[in-house]
Coordinates of C-alpha atoms in Angstrom, one line a residue:
X1 CA 0.3 0.1 -0.3
X2 CA 1.5 3.0 -1.3
X3 CA 1.0 6.3 1.6
X4 CA 1.9 9.3 -0.1
X5 CA 1.4 11.4 2.4
X6 CA 5.2 9.9 4.1
X7 CA 6.5 12.2 1.5
X8 CA 5.5 15.4 3.5
X9 CA 6.0 14.1 7.1
X10 CA 8.8 11.6 7.3
X11 CA 12.6 12.2 7.7
X12 CA 14.4 15.3 9.3
X13 CA 14.1 17.5 6.3
X14 CA 10.2 17.5 6.7
X15 CA 10.9 19.6 10.3
X16 CA 9.0 22.3 9.2
X17 CA 6.2 20.3 7.4
X18 CA 5.6 18.7 10.7
X19 CA 5.7 21.9 13.0
X20 CA 3.0 23.5 10.7
X21 CA 0.9 20.4 11.2
X22 CA 1.4 20.7 15.1
X23 CA 0.3 24.3 14.9
X24 CA -2.9 22.9 14.1
X25 CA -3.1 20.5 16.9
X26 CA -1.7 17.3 15.4
X27 CA 0.7 14.9 17.3
X28 CA 3.4 13.0 16.5
X29 CA 0.9 10.1 16.6
X30 CA -1.3 11.7 14.2
X31 CA 1.2 12.1 11.8
X32 CA 2.3 8.7 11.9
X33 CA -1.0 7.6 10.5
X34 CA -2.0 7.7 6.6
X35 CA -3.8 11.1 5.9
X36 CA -7.3 11.0 4.6
X37 CA -8.8 14.4 2.7
X38 CA -12.5 15.1 3.6
X39 CA -13.7 17.2 0.6
X40 CA -16.8 18.8 1.5
X41 CA -18.7 21.5 -1.0
X42 CA -20.5 23.4 1.7
X43 CA -21.4 27.1 1.3
X44 CA -24.2 29.5 1.8
X45 CA -25.3 29.9 -1.6
X46 CA -27.8 27.1 -1.6
X47 CA -29.8 24.9 0.9
X48 CA -28.1 21.9 -0.8
X49 CA -24.7 22.8 0.9
X50 CA -25.2 24.8 3.8
X51 CA -24.9 22.2 6.3
X52 CA -22.1 20.0 4.8
X53 CA -19.7 21.8 6.9
X54 CA -21.4 20.1 10.1
X55 CA -21.4 16.6 8.2
X56 CA -17.5 17.1 7.1
X57 CA -16.8 16.4 11.0
X58 CA -19.1 13.6 11.3
X59 CA -16.7 11.9 7.9
X60 CA -13.7 13.0 10.4
X61 CA -14.7 10.9 12.9
X62 CA -15.2 8.2 11.2
X63 CA -12.1 8.3 9.4
X64 CA -10.0 8.6 12.9
X65 CA -12.0 5.5 14.2
X66 CA -10.7 3.8 11.1
X67 CA -7.2 4.2 12.2
X68 CA -6.3 7.4 9.7
X69 CA -5.8 11.1 10.6
X70 CA -8.7 13.1 8.7
X71 CA -7.9 16.6 6.9
X72 CA -11.1 18.6 5.8
X73 CA -11.0 21.0 3.3
X74 CA -13.8 22.8 1.3
X75 CA -14.3 23.8 -2.2
X76 CA -16.8 25.6 -4.3
X77 CA -20.3 24.8 -5.5
X78 CA -22.8 26.9 -7.7
X79 CA -26.6 26.7 -7.0
X80 CA -28.3 25.7 -10.2
X81 CA -31.4 27.1 -8.5
X82 CA -30.3 30.4 -7.8
X83 CA -28.3 30.6 -10.9
X84 CA -31.2 29.6 -13.3
X85 CA -32.7 31.9 -15.9
X86 CA -30.1 34.6 -15.9
X87 CA -26.4 35.0 -16.9
X88 CA -25.1 33.1 -13.8
X89 CA -26.2 29.7 -15.1
X90 CA -23.3 29.9 -17.7
X91 CA -21.4 29.2 -14.2
X92 CA -23.0 26.0 -13.3
X93 CA -21.3 23.3 -15.6
X94 CA -18.0 25.0 -15.5
X95 CA -18.0 24.6 -11.8
X96 CA -18.1 20.7 -12.2
X97 CA -14.7 20.8 -13.9
X98 CA -13.5 23.6 -11.3
X99 CA -14.6 21.1 -8.4
X100 CA -12.8 18.1 -10.0
X101 CA -9.6 20.0 -10.7
X102 CA -9.4 22.0 -7.4
X103 CA -9.9 18.5 -5.5
X104 CA -7.1 17.4 -7.4
X105 CA -4.9 20.2 -6.8
X106 CA -5.7 19.8 -2.8
X107 CA -4.6 16.0 -2.8
X108 CA -1.6 16.6 -4.9
X109 CA -0.2 19.5 -3.1
X110 CA -0.9 18.0 0.2
X111 CA -0.4 14.3 -0.7
X112 CA -3.0 12.5 1.1
X113 CA -3.4 9.0 0.8
X114 CA -7.4 8.7 0.4
X115 CA -10.6 10.8 0.0
X116 CA -13.8 11.1 1.4
X117 CA -16.4 13.5 -0.6
X118 CA -19.2 14.9 0.4
X119 CA -21.2 16.9 -1.7
X120 CA -25.0 18.6 -2.3
X121 CA -26.0 20.6 -5.4
X122 CA -26.1 19.1 -9.1
X123 CA -22.4 19.7 -10.3
X124 CA -20.6 19.0 -7.0
X125 CA -21.5 15.3 -7.0
X126 CA -19.9 14.6 -10.5
X127 CA -17.2 17.2 -10.1
X128 CA -16.2 15.1 -6.7
X129 CA -16.2 11.5 -8.5
X130 CA -14.2 12.8 -11.2
X131 CA -11.7 14.1 -9.1
X132 CA -11.7 10.4 -7.4
X133 CA -11.3 8.4 -10.7
X134 CA -8.8 11.0 -11.9
X135 CA -6.6 10.5 -8.4
X136 CA -7.0 7.1 -8.1
X137 CA -6.5 6.9 -4.3
X138 CA -9.1 4.9 -2.1
X139 CA -11.9 7.0 -2.2
X140 CA -16.0 7.2 -1.1
X141 CA -18.3 9.5 -2.3
X142 CA -21.5 10.3 0.3
X143 CA -24.3 12.8 -0.7
X144 CA -25.2 15.4 1.6
X145 CA -29.2 14.4 1.4
X146 CA -32.4 15.6 0.0
X147 CA -34.4 18.5 0.9
X148 CA -37.9 17.5 3.0
X149 CA -41.2 18.4 0.1
X150 CA -42.7 21.4 1.1
X151 CA -46.4 21.1 2.0
X152 CA -49.3 23.2 0.9
X153 CA -52.9 22.0 0.8
X154 CA -52.1 18.6 1.2
X155 CA -49.9 18.7 -2.2
X156 CA -46.1 17.8 -1.8
X157 CA -44.1 20.9 -3.4
X158 CA -40.4 20.9 -5.1
X159 CA -38.5 23.9 -6.1
X160 CA -39.9 23.1 -9.6
X161 CA -43.2 23.7 -8.6
X162 CA -42.4 27.5 -7.8
X163 CA -40.8 27.6 -11.5
X164 CA -44.0 26.3 -13.0
X165 CA -46.0 29.0 -11.0
X166 CA -44.2 31.4 -12.1
X167 CA -45.7 30.5 -15.7
X168 CA -49.4 30.0 -14.2
X169 CA -49.1 33.6 -12.4
X170 CA -47.6 35.4 -16.1
X171 CA -50.9 34.1 -17.9
X172 CA -53.6 35.2 -14.8
X173 CA -54.0 31.5 -13.8
X174 CA -52.6 32.0 -10.3
X175 CA -52.6 34.9 -8.2
X176 CA -50.0 36.8 -6.4
X177 CA -51.2 35.6 -3.3
X178 CA -50.9 31.9 -4.4
X179 CA -47.4 32.3 -5.9
X180 CA -46.3 33.7 -2.9
X181 CA -47.6 30.7 -0.3
X182 CA -45.9 28.6 -2.9
X183 CA -42.8 30.3 -2.7
X184 CA -42.9 30.3 1.1
X185 CA -43.4 26.8 1.3
X186 CA -41.4 24.8 -1.3
X187 CA -38.1 24.6 0.5
X188 CA -38.7 23.9 4.0
X189 CA -35.2 22.6 5.0
X190 CA -31.3 22.2 4.0
X191 CA -30.9 19.6 1.6
X192 CA -30.9 19.2 -2.3
X193 CA -33.9 19.4 -4.5
X194 CA -36.7 16.4 -3.6
X195 CA -37.7 15.3 -6.9
X196 CA -35.4 12.9 -9.5
X197 CA -33.9 15.9 -10.3
X198 CA -30.2 15.9 -11.3
X199 CA -28.7 15.9 -7.5
X200 CA -31.0 12.9 -6.5
X201 CA -30.0 11.4 -10.0
X202 CA -26.6 11.4 -9.5
X203 CA -26.8 10.3 -6.0
X204 CA -28.7 7.4 -7.0
X205 CA -26.3 6.7 -9.5
X206 CA -23.1 7.1 -6.8
X207 CA -24.6 4.0 -5.3
X208 CA -25.4 2.0 -8.6
X209 CA -21.4 2.4 -9.5
X210 CA -20.3 1.5 -6.3
X211 CA -18.5 4.8 -5.4
X212 CA -21.0 5.5 -2.0
X213 CA -22.1 3.0 0.5
X214 CA -25.5 1.1 -0.2
X215 CA -28.6 3.4 1.2
X216 CA -26.6 6.5 1.5
X217 CA -28.4 8.4 -1.4
X218 CA -31.8 8.7 -0.1
X219 CA -32.0 9.7 3.7
X220 CA -33.1 13.3 4.1
X221 CA -30.3 16.1 4.7
X222 CA -31.7 16.9 8.1
X223 CA -32.4 13.3 9.2
X224 CA -30.4 11.5 12.0
X225 CA -29.3 8.7 9.8
X226 CA -27.5 11.4 7.4
X227 CA -24.9 12.3 10.1
X228 CA -24.6 8.1 10.7
X229 CA -24.1 7.4 7.3
X230 CA -21.3 10.4 6.9
X231 CA -19.3 8.4 9.8
X232 CA -19.9 5.3 8.6
X233 CA -18.3 6.9 4.6
X234 CA -15.2 8.0 6.5
X235 CA -14.8 4.6 8.6
X236 CA -15.1 2.8 4.8
X237 CA -12.7 5.2 3.4
X238 CA -10.0 4.2 6.2
X239 CA -10.8 0.5 5.1
X240 CA -10.3 1.0 1.8
X241 CA -7.1 2.5 2.2
X242 CA -6.3 -0.3 4.2
X243 CA -7.2 -2.7 1.9
X244 CA -5.9 -0.7 -1.2
X245 CA -9.2 -0.7 -3.1
X246 CA -8.9 2.2 -5.4
X247 CA -11.7 4.0 -7.8
X248 CA -10.5 2.6 -10.9
X249 CA -11.5 -1.2 -9.6
X250 CA -15.0 0.4 -8.7
X251 CA -15.6 2.0 -12.0
X252 CA -15.5 -0.6 -14.5
X253 CA -17.5 -0.8 -17.7
X254 CA -20.0 -3.0 -16.0
X255 CA -20.1 -0.4 -13.3
X256 CA -21.2 2.5 -15.8
X257 CA -23.4 0.1 -17.0
X258 CA -25.2 -0.4 -13.8
X259 CA -25.4 3.3 -13.7
X260 CA -26.9 3.8 -16.7
X261 CA -29.7 1.2 -15.8
X262 CA -30.4 3.3 -12.8
X263 CA -30.9 6.3 -14.6
X264 CA -33.6 4.8 -16.9
X265 CA -34.9 2.9 -13.8
X266 CA -36.0 6.0 -11.9
X267 CA -36.6 8.4 -15.0
X268 CA -33.5 10.1 -13.4
X269 CA -32.1 14.0 -15.2
X270 CA -30.8 13.6 -18.6
X271 CA -27.3 15.6 -17.2
X272 CA -26.5 12.5 -15.7
X273 CA -25.5 11.4 -19.4
X274 CA -23.1 14.4 -19.7
X275 CA -21.9 13.6 -16.0
X276 CA -21.5 9.7 -16.8
X277 CA -19.5 10.6 -19.8
X278 CA -17.2 13.1 -18.3
X279 CA -16.7 10.3 -15.5
X280 CA -15.8 7.5 -17.6
X281 CA -13.4 9.5 -19.5
X282 CA -11.7 10.3 -16.1
X283 CA -11.7 6.4 -15.3
X284 CA -10.4 5.5 -18.9
X285 CA -13.5 3.7 -19.6
X286 CA -14.6 4.3 -23.7
X287 CA -18.4 5.0 -22.9
X288 CA -20.4 6.5 -25.8
X289 CA -24.1 7.5 -26.3
X290 CA -24.5 3.8 -28.0
X291 CA -23.9 2.5 -24.8
X292 CA -27.0 4.7 -23.2
X293 CA -29.2 3.3 -25.6
X294 CA -28.3 -0.2 -25.6
X295 CA -28.9 -0.3 -21.9
X296 CA -31.8 2.0 -22.0
X297 CA -33.8 -0.4 -24.2
X298 CA -33.6 -3.2 -22.1
X299 CA -34.3 -1.3 -18.7
X300 CA -37.9 -0.9 -17.6
X301 CA -39.1 2.7 -16.1
X302 CA -39.7 1.3 -12.4
X303 CA -39.6 4.4 -10.2
X304 CA -42.6 7.0 -10.2
X305 CA -40.7 10.0 -9.1
X306 CA -41.1 13.9 -9.8
X307 CA -41.1 15.9 -12.0
X308 CA -42.5 13.4 -14.6
X309 CA -44.1 11.3 -11.6
X310 CA -46.0 11.9 -8.4
X311 CA -43.1 11.0 -5.6
X312 CA -39.9 12.8 -4.2
X313 CA -36.7 11.2 -3.0
X314 CA -38.1 11.3 0.9
X315 CA -41.1 8.8 -0.3
X316 CA -38.8 6.7 -2.0
X317 CA -36.2 6.5 1.2
X318 CA -39.2 5.1 3.3
X319 CA -39.4 2.1 1.5
X320 CA -36.0 0.9 1.2
X321 CA -34.1 3.7 -1.2
X322 CA -31.8 2.9 -4.0
X323 CA -31.1 -0.7 -2.8
X324 CA -34.8 -1.5 -3.1
X325 CA -34.4 -0.4 -6.8
X326 CA -31.2 -2.3 -7.2
X327 CA -32.4 -5.4 -5.7
X328 CA -35.5 -5.3 -8.0
X329 CA -33.4 -4.8 -11.0
X330 CA -30.7 -7.1 -9.8
X331 CA -33.3 -10.2 -9.1
X332 CA -34.4 -9.7 -13.0
X333 CA -30.5 -10.1 -14.3
X334 CA -30.5 -6.4 -15.2
X335 CA -27.5 -5.5 -12.6
X336 CA -23.9 -6.9 -12.6
X337 CA -23.8 -8.4 -9.6
X338 CA -20.2 -8.7 -9.3
X339 CA -18.5 -5.1 -9.4
X340 CA -16.8 -4.1 -6.6
X341 CA -18.2 -1.4 -4.6
X342 CA -16.7 0.8 -2.1
X343 CA -17.8 -1.4 1.1
X344 CA -15.1 -3.8 -0.3
X345 CA -17.7 -6.2 -1.2
X346 CA -19.3 -6.8 -4.5
X347 CA -23.2 -5.3 -5.3
X348 CA -24.4 -8.6 -5.0
X349 CA -22.7 -9.3 -1.5
X350 CA -24.3 -5.7 -0.6
X351 CA -27.7 -6.6 -1.6
X352 CA -27.9 -10.2 0.0
X353 CA -27.4 -8.3 3.5
X354 CA -29.9 -6.2 3.0
X355 CA -33.6 -6.2 4.2
X356 CA -36.2 -4.1 3.2
X357 CA -39.8 -2.7 4.6
X358 CA -42.4 -5.2 3.8
X359 CA -45.2 -2.8 3.1
X360 CA -47.7 -1.7 0.6
X361 CA -46.2 1.1 -1.9
X362 CA -47.2 2.5 -5.2
X363 CA -43.7 4.3 -5.9
X364 CA -41.3 1.4 -7.5
X365 CA -43.2 -0.7 -9.8
X366 CA -42.1 -4.4 -10.5
X367 CA -39.9 -5.6 -13.6
X368 CA -42.9 -7.6 -14.6
X369 CA -45.1 -4.3 -14.7
X370 CA -43.2 -1.1 -14.9
X371 CA -44.0 2.7 -16.0
X372 CA -42.9 2.2 -19.3
X373 CA -41.0 -0.9 -20.8
X374 CA -38.0 0.7 -21.8
X375 CA -35.6 3.8 -20.0
X376 CA -36.4 7.4 -20.0
X377 CA -33.1 8.8 -20.9
X378 CA -33.5 9.1 -25.0
X379 CA -30.8 9.5 -27.2
X380 CA -31.8 11.5 -30.6
X381 CA -29.7 11.9 -33.6
X382 CA -30.9 13.2 -37.3
X383 CA -30.4 16.0 -39.4
X384 CA -30.5 18.5 -36.8
X385 CA -28.3 16.9 -34.4
X386 CA -25.9 14.4 -36.1
X387 CA -23.7 13.8 -33.4
X388 CA -26.9 13.3 -31.1
X389 CA -28.9 15.3 -28.4
X390 CA -30.8 13.9 -25.4
X391 CA -34.5 14.2 -24.1
X392 CA -36.2 12.6 -21.0
X393 CA -39.3 10.8 -21.8
X394 CA -40.5 10.5 -18.2
X395 CA -43.9 11.5 -17.9
X396 CA -44.2 12.1 -21.5
X397 CA -47.2 11.1 -23.1
X398 CA -46.3 11.9 -26.7
X399 CA -43.9 10.4 -28.7
X400 CA -43.7 12.3 -31.9
X401 CA -44.0 16.1 -32.6
X402 CA -43.6 18.1 -35.6
X403 CA -43.9 22.0 -35.7
X404 CA -42.7 25.0 -37.0
X405 CA -39.5 26.7 -35.4
X406 CA -39.4 29.8 -33.2
X407 CA -35.7 30.5 -33.2
X408 CA -33.9 32.6 -30.5
X409 CA -30.3 33.0 -29.9
X410 CA -30.2 33.3 -26.1
X411 CA -32.3 31.8 -23.2
X412 CA -33.4 35.5 -22.2
X413 CA -34.9 36.1 -25.4
X414 CA -37.1 32.8 -25.3
X415 CA -38.0 33.3 -21.7
X416 CA -39.6 36.8 -23.0
X417 CA -41.2 35.7 -25.8
X418 CA -42.6 33.1 -23.3
X419 CA -43.9 35.3 -20.7
X420 CA -45.6 37.5 -23.1
X421 CA -47.7 34.8 -24.7
X422 CA -45.6 34.9 -27.8
X423 CA -45.6 31.0 -28.2
X424 CA -48.3 29.0 -29.8
X425 CA -49.5 25.6 -29.7
X426 CA -47.4 23.9 -32.1
X427 CA -44.2 25.6 -31.9
X428 CA -40.9 24.0 -31.7
X429 CA -38.7 26.5 -29.6
X430 CA -35.3 26.6 -30.7
X431 CA -32.8 28.1 -28.2
X432 CA -29.0 28.1 -29.4
X433 CA -25.7 29.5 -28.8
X434 CA -26.2 28.0 -25.5
X435 CA -23.7 24.9 -25.9
X436 CA -20.6 24.1 -24.0
X437 CA -18.6 26.7 -26.3
X438 CA -21.0 28.9 -27.2
X439 CA -22.8 30.0 -24.0
X440 CA -20.3 29.3 -22.7
X441 CA -21.3 26.7 -20.4
X442 CA -24.3 25.0 -21.4
X443 CA -26.9 26.9 -19.6
X444 CA -30.3 24.9 -18.3
X445 CA -33.4 26.2 -19.4
X446 CA -35.9 25.7 -16.5
X447 CA -37.1 29.0 -16.2
X448 CA -38.2 28.9 -19.6
X449 CA -39.5 25.2 -19.8
X450 CA -41.5 25.7 -16.4
X451 CA -43.2 28.9 -17.6
X452 CA -44.5 27.0 -20.6
X453 CA -45.5 24.1 -18.5
X454 CA -47.2 26.8 -16.1
X455 CA -48.9 28.2 -19.3
X456 CA -50.6 24.9 -20.0
X457 CA -48.5 24.5 -23.0
X458 CA -46.1 21.8 -21.7
X459 CA -47.9 18.9 -24.0
X460 CA -48.4 21.3 -26.9
X461 CA -45.1 22.6 -27.8
X462 CA -41.4 21.1 -27.9
X463 CA -38.0 22.7 -27.2
X464 CA -34.6 22.1 -28.6
X465 CA -31.4 23.5 -27.5
X466 CA -27.7 23.2 -27.6
X467 CA -28.2 24.0 -23.9
X468 CA -28.8 21.7 -21.1
X469 CA -32.4 21.2 -19.2
X470 CA -32.7 21.2 -15.5
X471 CA -33.4 17.4 -13.8
X472 CA -36.8 19.2 -13.0
X473 CA -37.8 20.2 -16.4
X474 CA -40.7 18.0 -17.9
X475 CA -42.0 17.8 -21.6
X476 CA -41.1 17.2 -25.0
X477 CA -37.4 19.0 -24.4
X478 CA -34.2 18.2 -26.5
X479 CA -31.1 19.2 -25.1
X480 CA -27.4 18.7 -25.6
X481 CA -27.8 19.4 -29.4
X482 CA -24.3 18.4 -30.9
X483 CA -22.5 19.8 -32.8
X484 CA -23.6 23.3 -31.2
X485 CA -24.6 26.3 -33.1
X486 CA -21.3 28.1 -32.4
X487 CA -19.3 25.4 -34.3
X488 CA -21.6 25.6 -37.2
X489 CA -23.7 22.8 -36.2
X490 CA -27.1 22.3 -38.0
X491 CA -29.2 24.1 -35.2
X492 CA -27.1 27.3 -36.3
X493 CA -28.9 27.5 -39.6
X494 CA -32.5 26.7 -38.6
X495 CA -35.0 29.9 -39.5
X496 CA -38.5 30.8 -38.0
X497 CA -41.0 28.4 -39.5
X498 CA -38.4 25.7 -40.4
X499 CA -40.3 22.3 -39.8
X500 CA -38.7 20.0 -37.1
X501 CA -39.7 16.5 -36.3
X502 CA -38.7 14.8 -32.9
X503 CA -39.9 11.1 -32.7
X504 CA -38.4 9.0 -29.7
X505 CA -39.8 5.9 -31.2
X506 CA -37.2 5.9 -33.9
X507 CA -34.7 8.0 -32.2
X508 CA -34.8 10.8 -35.1
X509 CA -34.6 14.7 -34.9
X510 CA -34.5 16.3 -38.2
X511 CA -34.7 19.6 -39.4
X512 CA -37.2 19.3 -43.0
X513 CA -35.2 21.8 -44.7
X514 CA -33.3 20.9 -48.3
X515 CA -29.1 19.9 -48.4
X516 CA -29.1 23.0 -51.2
X517 CA -30.9 25.3 -48.8
X518 CA -28.7 24.4 -45.8
X519 CA -25.5 24.9 -47.7
X520 CA -26.9 28.1 -48.9
X521 CA -27.4 29.1 -45.3
X522 CA -23.8 27.6 -44.3
X523 CA -22.2 29.5 -46.6
X524 CA -24.1 32.8 -45.2
X525 CA -23.0 31.8 -41.7
X526 CA -20.5 33.7 -39.5
X527 CA -19.4 32.5 -36.0
X528 CA -20.6 35.2 -33.8
X529 CA -18.2 36.8 -31.3
X530 CA -17.3 34.9 -28.2
X531 CA -19.4 36.0 -25.2
X532 CA -16.4 36.2 -22.7
X533 CA -13.0 37.0 -23.7
X534 CA -11.0 36.4 -20.6
X535 CA -11.5 34.8 -17.3
X536 CA -12.8 31.2 -16.1
X537 CA -15.5 31.1 -18.7
X538 CA -13.1 32.0 -21.7
X539 CA -10.8 29.3 -20.7
X540 CA -13.2 26.6 -20.3
X541 CA -14.7 27.8 -24.2
X542 CA -11.6 27.3 -25.4
X543 CA -10.8 23.9 -24.0
X544 CA -14.1 22.3 -23.6
X545 CA -15.4 19.7 -26.5
X546 CA -18.7 18.3 -27.3
X547 CA -21.8 17.4 -25.2
X548 CA -21.8 14.5 -27.1
X549 CA -18.7 13.4 -25.2
X550 CA -19.5 15.0 -21.8
X551 CA -18.6 18.5 -22.5
X552 CA -15.1 17.9 -21.0
X553 CA -12.2 19.9 -21.1
X554 CA -9.0 18.7 -22.5
X555 CA -5.4 20.2 -22.6
X556 CA -4.8 22.3 -25.5
X557 CA -2.4 20.4 -27.8

C-alpha cells in the first residue's frame, strides 16, 4: 500500500512540515498515520450545501475511528436553482470542472492517501466523483441528502412547482398571493432539490456505480441517519485505504452499465448522461451514446418520481431507497452483481445483506409491470443533431412532435417571448448559442420550460437547444444538440417557421430543409463573437469539447 503522505512528514528535512501540522493540533502519533482528505462543498449559496461543513466533522470522526488522520478542506459549489434563468447559469457546468480540478490540486499538493467526498448540489456530485477517478486513491463518495418536500394544501411541493407557478401567474392562472404561498412553503429545510432531479439522480448513480455506501443516497439532509451515514463513509474510506481498493477497480465498464440502468429505472435527469460520459473519461472507460441506448432499451422505468411522476426522494427513502430499486433490477438479471463497491464487497454481497420494509407501496413498480417497458433517457440523432441530442421521456405521453421553429439566439430572448404569450401550440422553441463553447457553459433552461408548463403548453409545444435542461424539466424538451451552434452545427442554420420533427420511438430529430438550402445558409453563416474573452468562462470555452462526449475539457494540443 502506497502512503504518499510519508513524502510530507517523514525525515529530518520535513521538520518544517511537521511543525505546521503541530500548529493545527496534530501529535506525532497523528502524523504517523495515513492522511485522508475529507472534502466538502459546503457554502451559503444554496440549501443543498449549507449543512455540509457539519457533516464533514462526522466523516472526520469515522476516518479517525478507522485508524487514519483526517484533513478537512472545502471547494466551491454553484446553486443551479439560484443561478437559473440568468447569466449566472453559465457558471454551473463549468463549476464541475473547477470542483474536480480543485480537489485534485488539494490532494496532490498535500499528498493525501485517500479521499472522502461530500457533495450536495448538481455539479458538485459529478465533480467530486471525477476527482476521485482522476486521482485513483482509495475514495468514498457521500451525498449531503435531499430536502424535505414543502406541504401546501396537502400537496408535496418542490422548487420546480415554484418555477411552474411563475408561468401560471404570468398568464393570470394564479394570483400573486397563491404564488407567494408556494414560494414560502416549497423549500422548508436544508438539502438538495427533492424530486428525481439532477442531484438525486447523481446520488442514486453514486450507489449504483459503487462509489457510495449502500443506502446513502436517499435519507434526507436533516435526518439523523445522514450523520451516521457520513461517519460510516469516513470509516469505510479508511478500510479501503487499508485494503488498497481504488476507484478504478470500482469504476469498471460493468459499473457504468449499472449506473445507466439506474438512470433509466428511476427516470432520472438527462444531465446524468453528460456527467457519466465525463466520469468515464476520467476512469479511462470508453463510454458512448450507443451504450446508453443499448442499456436503455432493456431497462424498464420503475420509479414514479417527480418531475414526470408523483413522488419525491423522501418517499422513496421510506420504502428502502436506492438499494430497493437495485434489488428489483438485480433479481431480474439487469444489474451486474460482481462489481466491486466502496464497502470492499461486491454489489451482490451488499444487496444480499440488506432487508427492506414489507409494506404496500406505489412508488417503485415491479420489473414485470413497469411504468414504461424501456428507459427514459433517450438519445436522438438526425439532420438537426448529427452527433446526438438527449430527451427525458418520463412523464411524457407523446412520442412524436412536428412543428414550426421559433428561433432564439439566447435563453433570455426565449423566456421573454414565453412571458409575453408569444409561443403558440405547435411551435418548436429553438434556443441556440447556449452550448458548451457558445454559452459558454451550456445553460439549463428550467425557467423557460417551467414557464411553458405553467402556461399549459407543456404538452402542446416542444423545445430544442444546444444547452441543457434541469433535472426538474418536464415535457417534450430536447437538449445537448451536437454539434452546437457556435461551431456551425445545423442548429445554427435553423430559421423561423422551418419544420422540425422529434420522434422518440425512432430516435430521430430532423430539420426538414433541403441540403441545397442548408448549404446556402452555411455559406452565409458567420460565427458570432465569443461572449467572454478572458477569465474562467473564456478559458473553459477554449478547452471544452462536444456535449456528445460529456462536455469535458482537454488540454490544448
